[in-house]
Amino acid sequence: MTATLRSILLLAAGLCACMAGAQPPAAPDIPAPRAGEAVETARAIQLREREAAQPVRPWAEPDPAAIPAGKAGEAIRYGQALLTRTSILIGPNAPDPARRFAGNNLNCVHCHAVGPSGLPGTKPYSLPLVNVVNEYPKLDIKSMKVISLETRIAGMVGKGPAGGIPADGPEMQAILAYLKWLGRAGRPDTRMAQTGLDEVAMPNRAADTGRGERLYREHCIACHQPDGTGIKAPDFAGGAGYAFPPIAGNDSYDDGGHMAMVPLLARFLAANMPYGSTQQSPRLTVDEAYDIAAYVTNHLPRKHNPGRVKSYPAEALRPGGFVIPEYFPGDDAAYQRARLGPFIDPPALRPSADAHHDLAAEQ
């Protein structure tokens, strides 16, 4: 039996177990991931099997009033502030030049949004952070390495005028303190319901970017502007960042980023946009979000990442939405077709481990 087939069968077994009210079976025979481990395709599929078999806990987040007093509480609050006011504290225009660690002027909460509690990273299906401390070290199929939570944080922050965020500095330690406190209801090697993105199915058709542009102008342009560069805060030069963040241009994600994949952006939009939308009370249909995502990805300008050709080196684990012209040498017509979908993940990525999150939430 091939590793890919084992992966599919194990995921199917986990799905049946969840539907029966039980947790997916454990996978004790698969060695745990080790931070820094470079993996081949077979090992990567094993690690995805292991993750798919992890038990799913109900959504849980702490009460902000429960942040302790003393030095521990100070570190947690500083971490909370760093995620909420990233730009003013460590952005490229931050008042303290020695702390200009971030690579852009965004705040972490622009993607990892606040939920009803007011805590950053607590909105379901908005890439929440409520359980990340229990999910790392974790396989990163983009690099085919197992990475630590510190490595993920450093990658998200990027590198600003003062360089990247120091691993042993107070900022990194504060973010870790906040994430540990935020995830204290979880357990290592467990997942949590409603985290990640909502795994809704994408339309089985090519995206219509003309319709996407019309929908963008109807739903998105007031905040993100015609060119997608957002609305700057009045004291942008002093580090205040954006009133409404850019989704294009040089201060947003580049053309090799996760959100440069139409299916991922569509899932984010469907559960979170326009502002105030939720997965339970959406304002866009998945069909509409799909076309908007295709328009944003293919027609709004953004900075180029020349290293993207090295991303997702294992073809068996390359998301269907990661479509770049380097994969279509001499065949621009094929590239143009591929960039609009329909987008089909390879078998080893179907069904996603995150699909169990929805099942857990419904029980």
Short mmCIF file of C-alpha atoms in Angstrom, two decimals:
data_model
loop_
_atom_site.label_atom_id
_atom_site.label_comp_id
_atom_site.label_asym_id
_atom_site.label_seq_id
_atom_site.Cartn_x
_atom_site.Cartn_y
_atom_site.Cartn_z
CA MET A 1 0.00 0.00 0.00
CA THR A 2 1.43 3.40 -0.96
CA ALA A 3 1.98 6.16 1.58
CA THR A 4 -0.56 8.32 -0.24
CA LEU A 5 -3.23 5.61 -0.11
CA ARG A 6 -2.52 5.03 3.60
CA SER A 7 -3.01 8.76 4.15
CA ILE A 8 -6.37 8.78 2.40
CA LEU A 9 -7.62 5.68 4.22
CA LEU A 10 -6.55 7.00 7.61
CA LEU A 11 -8.25 10.33 6.99
CA ALA A 12 -11.42 8.54 5.91
CA ALA A 13 -11.34 6.42 9.06
CA GLY A 14 -10.97 9.56 11.14
CA LEU A 15 -13.96 11.12 9.38
CA CYS A 16 -16.13 8.10 10.14
CA ALA A 17 -15.02 8.12 13.77
CA CYS A 18 -15.90 11.79 14.14
CA MET A 19 -19.32 11.25 12.60
CA ALA A 20 -19.91 8.44 15.09
CA GLY A 21 -19.09 10.81 17.98
CA ALA A 22 -15.61 9.45 18.60
CA GLN A 23 -12.25 11.12 18.12
CA PRO A 24 -10.06 10.06 15.19
CA PRO A 25 -7.69 7.18 15.98
CA ALA A 26 -4.25 7.98 17.31
CA ALA A 27 -1.19 7.30 15.19
CA PRO A 28 1.43 6.26 17.75
CA ASP A 29 3.57 4.51 15.16
CA ILE A 30 4.45 7.78 13.41
CA PRO A 31 7.39 9.54 15.09
CA ALA A 32 6.68 13.06 16.26
CA PRO A 33 7.98 15.95 14.14
CA ARG A 34 11.29 17.48 15.21
CA ALA A 35 11.94 21.18 14.71
CA GLY A 36 14.52 21.69 11.99
CA GLU A 37 13.84 18.31 10.39
CA ALA A 38 14.01 18.37 6.59
CA VAL A 39 11.58 15.82 5.19
CA GLU A 40 11.02 13.88 2.00
CA THR A 41 7.56 13.34 0.54
CA ALA A 42 6.88 9.99 2.26
CA ARG A 43 7.77 11.37 5.69
CA ALA A 44 5.70 14.50 5.03
CA ILE A 45 2.64 12.40 4.22
CA GLN A 46 3.22 10.46 7.44
CA LEU A 47 3.28 13.68 9.43
CA ARG A 48 0.02 14.74 7.83
CA GLU A 49 -1.46 11.38 8.80
CA ARG A 50 -0.31 11.96 12.35
CA GLU A 51 -1.86 15.43 12.43
CA ALA A 52 -5.13 14.17 10.95
CA ALA A 53 -5.36 11.56 13.71
CA GLN A 54 -4.95 14.06 16.55
CA PRO A 55 -8.01 14.58 18.75
CA VAL A 56 -10.05 17.72 18.18
CA ARG A 57 -10.97 19.79 21.22
CA PRO A 58 -13.91 22.20 21.32
CA TRP A 59 -13.17 25.88 20.75
CA ALA A 60 -11.91 27.55 23.92
CA GLU A 61 -10.36 30.89 24.71
CA PRO A 62 -9.49 32.48 28.06
CA ASP A 63 -11.17 35.46 29.69
CA PRO A 64 -9.09 38.64 29.26
CA ALA A 65 -9.76 39.36 32.93
CA ALA A 66 -7.83 36.17 33.76
CA ILE A 67 -4.48 37.59 32.65
CA PRO A 68 -2.39 37.32 35.84
CA ALA A 69 -0.72 40.15 37.67
CA GLY A 70 3.03 40.54 37.96
CA LYS A 71 5.76 39.91 35.41
CA ALA A 72 3.93 37.00 33.78
CA GLY A 73 0.92 39.20 33.12
CA GLU A 74 3.10 42.02 31.84
CA ALA A 75 4.65 39.69 29.25
CA ILE A 76 1.22 38.42 28.16
CA ARG A 77 -0.13 41.96 27.81
CA TYR A 78 2.92 43.06 25.85
CA GLY A 79 2.44 40.09 23.51
CA GLN A 80 -1.21 41.03 23.13
CA ALA A 81 -0.20 44.60 22.29
CA LEU A 82 2.37 43.44 19.75
CA LEU A 83 -0.28 41.49 17.86
CA THR A 84 -2.82 44.32 18.08
CA ARG A 85 -0.53 47.33 17.46
CA THR A 86 2.28 45.69 15.52
CA SER A 87 3.03 48.65 13.29
CA ILE A 88 3.49 51.27 16.01
CA LEU A 89 5.58 48.94 18.18
CA ILE A 90 7.82 47.08 15.70
CA GLY A 91 6.84 48.25 12.22
CA PRO A 92 9.15 49.91 9.65
CA ASN A 93 8.07 53.35 10.89
CA ALA A 94 7.97 52.54 14.63
CA PRO A 95 9.12 55.45 16.80
CA ASP A 96 12.06 53.41 18.17
CA PRO A 97 14.41 52.70 15.21
CA ALA A 98 16.06 49.85 17.12
CA ARG A 99 12.73 47.99 17.19
CA ARG A 100 11.75 48.29 13.55
CA PHE A 101 11.68 44.52 13.11
CA ALA A 102 8.59 44.01 10.94
CA GLY A 103 8.77 43.89 7.17
CA ASN A 104 5.56 45.85 6.57
CA ASN A 105 3.20 48.30 8.27
CA LEU A 106 0.39 45.83 8.96
CA ASN A 107 -0.90 44.71 12.33
CA CYS A 108 -1.16 40.98 13.05
CA VAL A 109 -4.88 41.42 13.82
CA HIS A 110 -5.53 42.43 10.23
CA CYS A 111 -5.51 38.69 9.48
CA HIS A 112 -5.64 37.07 12.94
CA ALA A 113 -8.70 39.05 13.92
CA VAL A 114 -10.18 39.74 17.33
CA GLY A 115 -13.25 37.83 18.42
CA PRO A 116 -16.00 38.94 20.83
CA SER A 117 -13.49 38.77 23.70
CA GLY A 118 -11.41 41.52 22.13
CA LEU A 119 -8.31 39.34 22.17
CA PRO A 120 -6.21 39.18 18.99
CA GLY A 121 -6.36 35.83 17.23
CA THR A 122 -9.73 34.76 18.65
CA LYS A 123 -12.13 35.06 15.72
CA PRO A 124 -13.14 31.62 14.41
CA TYR A 125 -12.02 30.88 10.84
CA SER A 126 -9.93 34.06 10.71
CA LEU A 127 -6.65 32.16 11.09
CA PRO A 128 -7.15 32.14 14.88
CA LEU A 129 -4.22 31.68 17.24
CA VAL A 130 -6.09 30.02 20.11
CA ASN A 131 -4.33 26.67 19.72
CA VAL A 132 -1.11 27.32 17.79
CA VAL A 133 1.07 26.73 20.84
CA ASN A 134 -0.19 23.13 20.89
CA GLU A 135 0.37 22.52 17.16
CA TYR A 136 4.10 23.12 16.90
CA PRO A 137 6.65 21.89 15.90
CA LYS A 138 4.75 21.41 12.67
CA LEU A 139 5.37 20.36 9.08
CA ASP A 140 5.57 23.28 6.67
CA ILE A 141 4.88 21.85 3.22
CA LYS A 142 5.98 25.13 1.66
CA SER A 143 9.58 24.48 2.71
CA MET A 144 9.31 20.72 3.42
CA LYS A 145 10.75 21.31 6.86
CA VAL A 146 9.42 20.92 10.37
CA ILE A 147 9.40 24.37 11.94
CA SER A 148 9.07 25.67 15.46
CA LEU A 149 6.52 28.23 16.58
CA GLU A 150 9.35 30.74 16.92
CA THR A 151 10.31 30.17 13.29
CA ARG A 152 6.70 30.69 12.18
CA ILE A 153 6.43 33.94 14.16
CA ALA A 154 9.71 35.23 12.72
CA GLY A 155 8.54 34.40 9.21
CA MET A 156 5.24 36.19 9.67
CA VAL A 157 6.91 39.30 11.10
CA GLY A 158 9.43 39.40 8.26
CA LYS A 159 12.51 41.59 8.23
CA GLY A 160 12.37 45.34 8.67
CA PRO A 161 15.01 48.08 8.85
CA ALA A 162 16.33 46.68 12.14
CA GLY A 163 16.35 43.10 10.84
CA GLY A 164 13.99 40.35 11.93
CA ILE A 165 12.56 39.91 15.41
CA PRO A 166 15.34 38.51 17.68
CA ALA A 167 14.62 34.97 18.85
CA ASP A 168 15.73 35.75 22.39
CA GLY A 169 14.42 39.31 22.53
CA PRO A 170 11.56 40.60 24.67
CA GLU A 171 9.20 40.88 21.70
CA MET A 172 9.47 37.23 20.71
CA GLN A 173 9.21 36.14 24.33
CA ALA A 174 6.15 38.31 24.88
CA ILE A 175 4.37 36.93 21.79
CA LEU A 176 5.14 33.40 22.96
CA ALA A 177 3.87 34.23 26.45
CA TYR A 178 0.59 35.52 25.00
CA LEU A 179 0.14 32.49 22.73
CA LYS A 180 0.88 30.07 25.58
CA TRP A 181 -1.69 31.82 27.76
CA LEU A 182 -4.19 31.94 24.90
CA GLY A 183 -3.82 28.21 24.25
CA ARG A 184 -3.82 26.99 27.82
CA ALA A 185 -7.17 25.19 27.39
CA GLY A 186 -5.60 22.94 24.77
CA ARG A 187 -3.06 20.17 24.99
CA PRO A 188 0.04 19.38 22.93
CA ASP A 189 -0.64 17.34 19.81
CA THR A 190 -4.31 18.30 19.71
CA ARG A 191 -6.27 20.43 17.30
CA MET A 192 -9.14 22.77 18.04
CA ALA A 193 -12.46 23.27 16.32
CA GLN A 194 -12.99 26.36 14.12
CA THR A 195 -9.30 27.11 13.67
CA GLY A 196 -7.52 27.62 10.36
CA LEU A 197 -9.84 28.56 7.49
CA ASP A 198 -13.32 27.23 6.85
CA GLU A 199 -12.83 24.26 4.53
CA VAL A 200 -15.73 25.01 2.20
CA ALA A 201 -15.56 23.52 -1.27
CA MET A 202 -14.55 25.83 -4.10
CA PRO A 203 -16.75 26.17 -7.21
CA ASN A 204 -15.91 23.59 -9.86
CA ARG A 205 -15.39 26.19 -12.57
CA ALA A 206 -12.97 28.78 -13.81
CA ALA A 207 -13.14 31.99 -11.81
CA ASP A 208 -14.74 35.00 -13.47
CA THR A 209 -12.42 37.94 -12.78
CA GLY A 210 -14.75 40.38 -14.54
CA ARG A 211 -17.50 39.49 -12.09
CA GLY A 212 -14.88 39.55 -9.34
CA GLU A 213 -13.96 43.13 -10.21
CA ARG A 214 -17.61 44.21 -10.12
CA LEU A 215 -18.07 42.54 -6.72
CA TYR A 216 -14.82 44.07 -5.46
CA ARG A 217 -16.09 47.52 -6.37
CA GLU A 218 -19.38 46.79 -4.64
CA HIS A 219 -18.06 45.25 -1.41
CA CYS A 220 -14.37 46.04 -0.98
CA ILE A 221 -13.32 49.29 -2.62
CA ALA A 222 -14.46 51.63 0.18
CA CYS A 223 -11.90 50.19 2.60
CA HIS A 224 -9.21 48.74 0.37
CA GLN A 225 -9.31 51.34 -2.44
CA PRO A 226 -9.38 50.74 -6.22
CA ASP A 227 -5.77 49.56 -6.35
CA GLY A 228 -5.98 47.49 -3.15
CA THR A 229 -3.46 49.61 -1.24
CA GLY A 230 -5.77 50.37 1.69
CA ILE A 231 -6.21 53.54 3.72
CA LYS A 232 -3.31 54.81 5.79
CA ALA A 233 -3.79 56.07 9.33
CA PRO A 234 -3.25 59.82 9.75
CA ASP A 235 0.12 59.28 11.47
CA PHE A 236 1.32 56.60 9.08
CA ALA A 237 4.81 58.12 8.94
CA GLY A 238 4.99 57.90 12.72
CA GLY A 239 4.21 54.18 12.75
CA ALA A 240 0.42 54.20 13.03
CA GLY A 241 0.02 51.89 10.04
CA TYR A 242 -3.34 51.54 8.33
CA ALA A 243 -6.93 52.34 9.17
CA PHE A 244 -7.80 49.68 6.57
CA PRO A 245 -5.01 47.35 5.42
CA PRO A 246 -3.66 46.91 1.90
CA ILE A 247 -4.37 43.70 0.04
CA ALA A 248 -2.07 44.63 -2.83
CA GLY A 249 1.00 46.72 -3.47
CA ASN A 250 4.39 46.65 -1.77
CA ASP A 251 3.09 46.73 1.82
CA SER A 252 1.00 43.57 1.57
CA TYR A 253 1.73 39.88 0.99
CA ASP A 254 3.84 39.07 -2.05
CA ASP A 255 3.03 36.87 -5.05
CA GLY A 256 4.45 33.82 -3.29
CA GLY A 257 2.42 34.24 -0.10
CA HIS A 258 -0.30 31.93 1.16
CA MET A 259 -3.03 34.44 0.39
CA ALA A 260 -1.80 34.71 -3.20
CA MET A 261 -3.59 31.37 -3.72
CA VAL A 262 -7.15 31.92 -4.90
CA PRO A 263 -8.77 29.10 -2.83
CA LEU A 264 -7.18 30.25 0.44
CA LEU A 265 -8.07 33.89 -0.11
CA ALA A 266 -11.61 32.90 -1.10
CA ARG A 267 -12.08 30.91 2.12
CA PHE A 268 -10.82 33.84 4.17
CA LEU A 269 -13.09 36.30 2.38
CA ALA A 270 -16.18 34.08 2.65
CA ALA A 271 -15.96 33.90 6.45
CA ASN A 272 -14.61 37.37 7.22
CA MET A 273 -15.37 39.99 4.59
CA PRO A 274 -16.70 42.59 4.29
CA TYR A 275 -15.75 43.76 7.77
CA GLY A 276 -18.17 42.41 10.37
CA SER A 277 -18.90 39.17 8.52
CA THR A 278 -18.49 35.82 10.24
CA GLN A 279 -18.62 32.22 9.13
CA GLN A 280 -22.10 31.93 10.66
CA SER A 281 -23.30 35.28 9.30
CA PRO A 282 -21.55 35.75 5.95
CA ARG A 283 -22.22 38.62 3.58
CA LEU A 284 -20.57 36.98 0.59
CA THR A 285 -21.42 33.62 -0.91
CA VAL A 286 -18.53 31.25 -1.54
CA ASP A 287 -19.15 31.77 -5.26
CA GLU A 288 -18.75 35.53 -4.89
CA ALA A 289 -15.68 35.21 -2.67
CA TYR A 290 -14.11 32.92 -5.27
CA ASP A 291 -14.44 35.47 -8.06
CA ILE A 292 -13.27 38.36 -5.87
CA ALA A 293 -10.23 36.33 -4.80
CA ALA A 294 -9.37 35.59 -8.42
CA TYR A 295 -9.63 39.27 -9.33
CA VAL A 296 -7.48 40.38 -6.38
CA THR A 297 -4.87 37.70 -7.07
CA ASN A 298 -4.62 38.15 -10.81
CA HIS A 299 -5.31 41.84 -11.43
CA LEU A 300 -4.13 43.88 -8.44
CA PRO A 301 -0.37 44.60 -8.37
CA ARG A 302 1.84 43.20 -5.64
CA LYS A 303 5.52 42.76 -5.00
CA HIS A 304 7.27 39.84 -6.62
CA ASN A 305 9.00 37.13 -4.61
CA PRO A 306 11.73 35.65 -6.81
CA GLY A 307 12.19 32.79 -4.36
CA ARG A 308 8.65 31.50 -4.82
CA VAL A 309 9.81 28.96 -7.39
CA LYS A 310 11.44 27.08 -4.50
CA SER A 311 8.17 26.89 -2.58
CA TYR A 312 6.25 23.60 -2.33
CA PRO A 313 9.09 21.54 -3.82
CA ALA A 314 7.18 18.26 -3.39
CA GLU A 315 4.67 18.11 -6.23
CA ALA A 316 2.55 15.55 -4.35
CA LEU A 317 2.01 18.15 -1.61
CA ARG A 318 1.73 21.29 -3.72
CA PRO A 319 -1.65 23.02 -3.27
CA GLY A 320 -3.72 23.30 -6.40
CA GLY A 321 -3.97 27.04 -5.86
CA PHE A 322 -0.22 27.59 -6.03
CA VAL A 323 -0.07 28.42 -9.73
CA ILE A 324 2.99 30.35 -10.93
CA PRO A 325 4.27 30.89 -14.49
CA GLU A 326 7.55 29.11 -13.75
CA TYR A 327 5.61 25.83 -13.80
CA PHE A 328 4.47 26.48 -17.39
CA PRO A 329 7.63 27.28 -19.36
CA GLY A 330 6.80 28.29 -22.91
CA ASP A 331 3.07 27.71 -22.45
CA ASP A 332 1.46 30.93 -21.32
CA ALA A 333 -1.97 29.76 -22.46
CA ALA A 334 -1.84 26.81 -20.06
CA TYR A 335 -0.72 29.11 -17.25
CA GLN A 336 -3.56 31.54 -17.91
CA ARG A 337 -6.06 28.67 -17.72
CA ALA A 338 -4.53 27.24 -14.56
CA ARG A 339 -4.48 30.51 -12.64
CA LEU A 340 -8.28 30.78 -12.82
CA GLY A 341 -9.13 27.21 -11.80
CA PRO A 342 -10.90 25.03 -11.13
CA PHE A 343 -8.31 24.30 -8.43
CA ILE A 344 -7.74 20.68 -7.46
CA ASP A 345 -5.39 19.67 -4.67
CA PRO A 346 -3.28 16.52 -5.13
CA PRO A 347 -4.61 13.37 -3.40
CA ALA A 348 -2.18 13.67 -0.48
CA LEU A 349 -3.77 17.00 0.45
CA ARG A 350 -7.35 15.74 0.28
CA PRO A 351 -9.24 15.73 2.54
CA SER A 352 -7.53 18.41 4.61
CA ALA A 353 -6.77 17.64 8.24
CA ASP A 354 -8.62 20.85 9.05
CA ALA A 355 -11.86 19.31 7.78
CA HIS A 356 -12.27 17.61 11.19
CA HIS A 357 -12.49 21.04 12.80
CA ASP A 358 -15.93 21.58 11.31
CA LEU A 359 -17.11 18.16 12.43
CA ALA A 360 -15.99 18.84 15.98
CA ALA A 361 -17.74 22.20 15.99
CA GLU A 362 -21.04 20.61 14.97
CA GLN A 363 -21.09 18.05 17.77
#
